[in-house]
PDB file of C-alpha atoms and ligand atoms in Angstrom:
ATOM      1  CA  ARG A   1      92.037 156.693 149.026  1.00 59.00           C
ATOM      2  CA  HIS A   2      91.542 152.989 149.132  1.00 61.00           C
ATOM      3  CA  LEU A   3      89.311 152.907 146.068  1.00 57.00           C
ATOM      4  CA  PRO A   4      91.763 153.710 143.242  1.00 57.00           C
ATOM      5  CA  THR A   5      94.276 151.060 144.184  1.00 55.00           C
ATOM      6  CA  PRO A   6      92.076 147.963 143.658  1.00 54.00           C
ATOM      7  CA  GLN A   7      90.721 149.427 140.426  1.00 54.00           C
ATOM      8  CA  VAL A   8      94.085 150.299 138.901  1.00 53.00           C
ATOM      9  CA  LEU A   9      95.854 147.056 139.708  1.00 51.00           C
ATOM     10  CA  PRO A  10      93.455 144.670 137.965  1.00 54.00           C
ATOM     11  CA  GLN A  11      93.471 146.850 134.874  1.00 53.00           C
ATOM     12  CA  ALA A  12      97.232 146.907 134.808  1.00 50.00           C
ATOM     13  CA  THR A  13      97.462 143.148 135.234  1.00 50.00           C
ATOM     14  CA  LEU A  14      94.722 142.666 132.681  1.00 50.00           C
ATOM     15  CA  ARG A  15      96.639 144.789 130.161  1.00 53.00           C
ATOM     16  CA  LEU A  16      99.814 142.902 130.913  1.00 52.00           C
ATOM     17  CA  TYR A  17      97.970 139.625 130.506  1.00 52.00           C
ATOM     18  CA  ASN A  18      96.524 140.770 127.201  1.00 54.00           C
ATOM     19  CA  LEU A  19      99.913 141.860 125.963  1.00 52.00           C
ATOM     20  CA  GLN A  20     101.366 138.489 126.909  1.00 55.00           C
ATOM     21  CA  ASN A  21      98.527 136.737 125.127  1.00 55.00           C
ATOM     22  CA  ILE A  22      99.046 138.824 122.046  1.00 52.00           C
ATOM     23  CA  SER A  23     102.765 138.193 121.999  1.00 52.00           C
ATOM     24  CA  ARG A  24     102.158 134.473 122.538  1.00 54.00           C
ATOM     25  CA  ALA A  25      99.564 134.402 119.807  1.00 52.00           C
ATOM     26  CA  SER A  26     101.830 136.238 117.418  1.00 52.00           C
ATOM     27  CA  ASN A  27     104.694 133.891 118.296  1.00 53.00           C
ATOM     28  CA  LEU A  28     102.473 130.909 117.653  1.00 51.00           C
ATOM     29  CA  ALA A  29     101.259 132.357 114.406  1.00 51.00           C
ATOM     30  CA  ALA A  30     104.735 133.365 113.316  1.00 50.00           C
ATOM     31  CA  SER A  31     106.653 130.253 114.287  1.00 49.00           C
ATOM     32  CA  PRO A  32     105.236 127.847 111.666  1.00 48.00           C
ATOM     33  CA  LEU A  33     105.800 130.463 108.990  1.00 47.00           C
ATOM     34  CA  LEU A  34     109.337 131.027 110.202  1.00 47.00           C
ATOM     35  CA  LEU A  35     109.997 127.299 110.318  1.00 46.00           C
ATOM     36  CA  ASN A  36     108.586 126.859 106.827  1.00 46.00           C
ATOM     37  CA  SER A  37     110.600 129.719 105.402  1.00 45.00           C
ATOM     38  CA  VAL A  38     113.779 128.500 107.096  1.00 45.00           C
ATOM     39  CA  TYR A  39     113.095 125.010 105.804  1.00 46.00           C
ATOM     40  CA  LEU A  40     112.540 126.294 102.286  1.00 44.00           C
ATOM     41  CA  VAL A  41     115.562 128.583 102.285  1.00 45.00           C
ATOM     42  CA  SER A  42     118.164 126.312 103.835  1.00 54.00           C
ATOM     43  CA  GLN A  43     116.860 122.961 102.622  1.00 57.00           C
ATOM     44  CA  PRO A  44     115.612 123.035  99.049  1.00 59.00           C
ATOM     45  CA  PRO A  45     114.130 119.686  98.065  1.00 62.00           C
ATOM     46  CA  ILE A  46     116.661 117.377  96.468  1.00 61.00           C
ATOM     47  CA  ILE A  47     115.196 115.041  93.904  1.00 61.00           C
ATOM     48  CA  VAL A  48     117.347 111.942  93.834  1.00 61.00           C
ATOM     49  CA  ALA A  49     115.152 109.391  92.112  1.00 56.00           C
ATOM     50  CA  GLY A  50     115.872 108.565  88.513  1.00 59.00           C
ATOM     51  CA  ILE A  51     119.571 109.397  88.475  1.00 73.00           C
ATOM     52  CA  PHE A  52     120.631 106.167  90.154  1.00 80.00           C
ATOM     53  CA  SER A  53     121.702 102.911  88.657  1.00 87.00           C
ATOM     54  CA  SER A  54     123.161  99.913  90.424  1.00 90.00           C
ATOM     55  CA  LYS A  55     126.547 101.657  90.606  1.00 92.00           C
ATOM     56  CA  PRO A  56     127.813 104.349  93.036  1.00 94.00           C
ATOM     57  CA  THR A  57     126.510 107.739  91.953  1.00 92.00           C
ATOM     58  CA  SER A  58     127.566 111.314  92.709  1.00 92.00           C
ATOM     59  CA  THR A  59     124.785 113.280  94.345  1.00 92.00           C
ATOM     60  CA  ILE A  60     123.944 115.582  97.250  1.00 91.00           C
ATOM     61  CA  CYS A  61     122.858 113.779 100.399  1.00 93.00           C
ATOM     62  CA  PRO A  62     119.322 114.899 101.380  1.00 91.00           C
ATOM     63  CA  SER A  63     120.216 114.393 105.024  1.00 93.00           C
ATOM     64  CA  CYS A  64     123.633 115.994 105.577  1.00 94.00           C
ATOM     65  CA  ARG A  65     123.759 118.097 102.386  1.00 92.00           C
ATOM     66  CA  GLN A  66     127.273 116.943 101.488  1.00 92.00           C
ATOM     67  CA  HIS A  67     128.301 116.297  97.912  1.00 93.00           C
ATOM     68  CA  ILE A  68     128.959 112.586  98.025  1.00 94.00           C
ATOM     69  CA  THR A  69     129.379 109.458  95.971  1.00 94.00           C
ATOM     70  CA  THR A  70     126.911 106.907  97.246  1.00 94.00           C
ATOM     71  CA  GLN A  71     127.921 103.648  98.865  1.00 95.00           C
ATOM     72  CA  VAL A  72     126.048 100.757  97.305  1.00 95.00           C
ATOM     73  CA  THR A  73     124.972  97.575  99.037  1.00 95.00           C
ATOM     74  CA  TYR A  74     123.248  94.860  97.068  1.00 96.00           C
ATOM     75  CA  ARG A  75     120.183  93.039  98.281  1.00 95.00           C
ATOM     76  CA  LEU A  76     117.945  90.346  96.888  1.00 94.00           C
ATOM     77  CA  GLY A  77     115.114  91.770  94.868  1.00 94.00           C
ATOM     78  CA  LYS A  78     112.189  90.520  92.870  1.00 94.00           C
ATOM     79  CA  LEU A  79     114.338  89.770  89.821  1.00 93.00           C
ATOM     80  CA  SER A  80     116.657  87.488  91.807  1.00 92.00           C
ATOM     81  CA  TYR A  81     113.756  85.455  93.145  1.00 91.00           C
ATOM     82  CA  LEU A  82     111.985  85.420  89.793  1.00 92.00           C
ATOM     83  CA  LEU A  83     115.070  84.072  88.004  1.00 91.00           C
ATOM     84  CA  CYS A  84     115.645  81.548  90.789  1.00 89.00           C
ATOM     85  CA  THR A  85     112.113  80.168  90.573  1.00 89.00           C
ATOM     86  CA  SER A  86     112.087  80.160  86.774  1.00 90.00           C
ATOM     87  CA  LEU A  87     115.391  78.256  86.691  1.00 88.00           C
ATOM     88  CA  CYS A  88     113.876  75.795  89.159  1.00 86.00           C
ATOM     89  CA  MET A  89     110.836  75.332  86.934  1.00 87.00           C
ATOM     90  CA  VAL A  90     113.039  74.755  83.898  1.00 86.00           C
ATOM     91  CA  GLY A  91     114.811  72.021  85.791  1.00 80.00           C
ATOM     92  CA  CYS A  92     118.036  73.564  87.046  1.00 75.00           C
ATOM     93  CA  CYS A  93     117.352  72.625  90.640  1.00 72.00           C
ATOM     94  CA  PHE A  94     120.831  71.408  91.539  1.00 72.00           C
ATOM     95  CA  GLY A  95     122.668  74.612  92.317  1.00 73.00           C
ATOM     96  CA  CYS A  96     122.106  76.514  89.094  1.00 81.00           C
ATOM     97  CA  CYS A  97     118.923  78.097  90.360  1.00 84.00           C
ATOM     98  CA  PHE A  98     120.834  79.784  93.185  1.00 85.00           C
ATOM     99  CA  VAL A  99     123.204  81.586  90.813  1.00 87.00           C
ATOM    100  CA  PRO A 100     120.932  84.645  90.410  1.00 86.00           C
ATOM    101  CA  LEU A 101     120.868  85.004  94.194  1.00 88.00           C
ATOM    102  CA  PHE A 102     124.630  85.588  94.252  1.00 90.00           C
ATOM    103  CA  MET A 103     125.046  87.765  91.165  1.00 91.00           C
ATOM    104  CA  LYS A 104     125.086  91.517  91.674  1.00 91.00           C
ATOM    105  CA  ILE A 105     123.602  92.250  88.265  1.00 92.00           C
ATOM    106  CA  PHE A 106     120.326  90.633  89.312  1.00 93.00           C
ATOM    107  CA  LYS A 107     120.161  92.272  92.744  1.00 94.00           C
ATOM    108  CA  ASP A 108     118.578  95.533  93.847  1.00 95.00           C
ATOM    109  CA  ALA A 109     120.971  98.268  94.962  1.00 95.00           C
ATOM    110  CA  ASP A 110     120.677 100.359  98.110  1.00 95.00           C
ATOM    111  CA  HIS A 111     122.428 103.736  97.933  1.00 95.00           C
ATOM    112  CA  TYR A 112     123.757 105.099 101.226  1.00 96.00           C
ATOM    113  CA  CYS A 113     125.522 108.331 102.158  1.00 96.00           C
ATOM    114  CA  PRO A 114     129.133 107.541 103.188  1.00 96.00           C
ATOM    115  CA  CYS A 115     129.114 110.466 105.652  1.00 95.00           C
ATOM    116  CA  CYS A 116     125.884 110.003 107.624  1.00 96.00           C
ATOM    117  CA  HIS A 117     124.833 106.552 106.348  1.00 96.00           C
ATOM    118  CA  PHE A 118     121.452 107.917 105.318  1.00 95.00           C
ATOM    119  CA  HIS A 119     119.545 105.578 102.986  1.00 95.00           C
ATOM    120  CA  ILE A 120     119.128 107.736  99.896  1.00 93.00           C
ATOM    121  CA  TYR A 121     117.619 105.490  97.260  1.00 92.00           C
ATOM    122  CA  ARG A 122     116.842 101.886  96.370  1.00 93.00           C
ATOM    123  CA  TYR A 123     117.426 100.926  92.770  1.00 93.00           C
ATOM    124  CA  LYS A 124     115.047  98.138  91.848  1.00 92.00           C
ATOM    125  CA  ARG A 125     115.541  95.824  88.899  1.00 89.00           C
ATOM    126  CA  LEU A 126     111.846  95.069  88.725  1.00 86.00           C
TER     127      LEU A 126
HETATM  128 ZN1   ZN B 201     124.644 112.274 104.354  1.00 95.45          ZN
END
């Protein structure tokens, strides 16, 4: 009478344990696939490079997925410094050489999303 009980219980727990392992394993195996498929379905890659100039551009934000017109901030780029140094070398050292540093047309442009302030693209002059 005492024999069946200890034999049955370990088998039952073993089966339960195996089932749990299987379900865990299947969850682990399934979750990256699920994540990938969800990522691919809901977030198709948005290619933003190439369509930007130094001016605000209409696009879809890769971060918040809104249709937006980018906010542009200008920053000093290679062209600004290059023009500054070349003006210096030519001899315009008394103020003229700093002109490229203040002119937007010589600066690089950073495009930001106005909704989530995500940095979308940097337009480089050089
Ligand atoms: Zn955004």
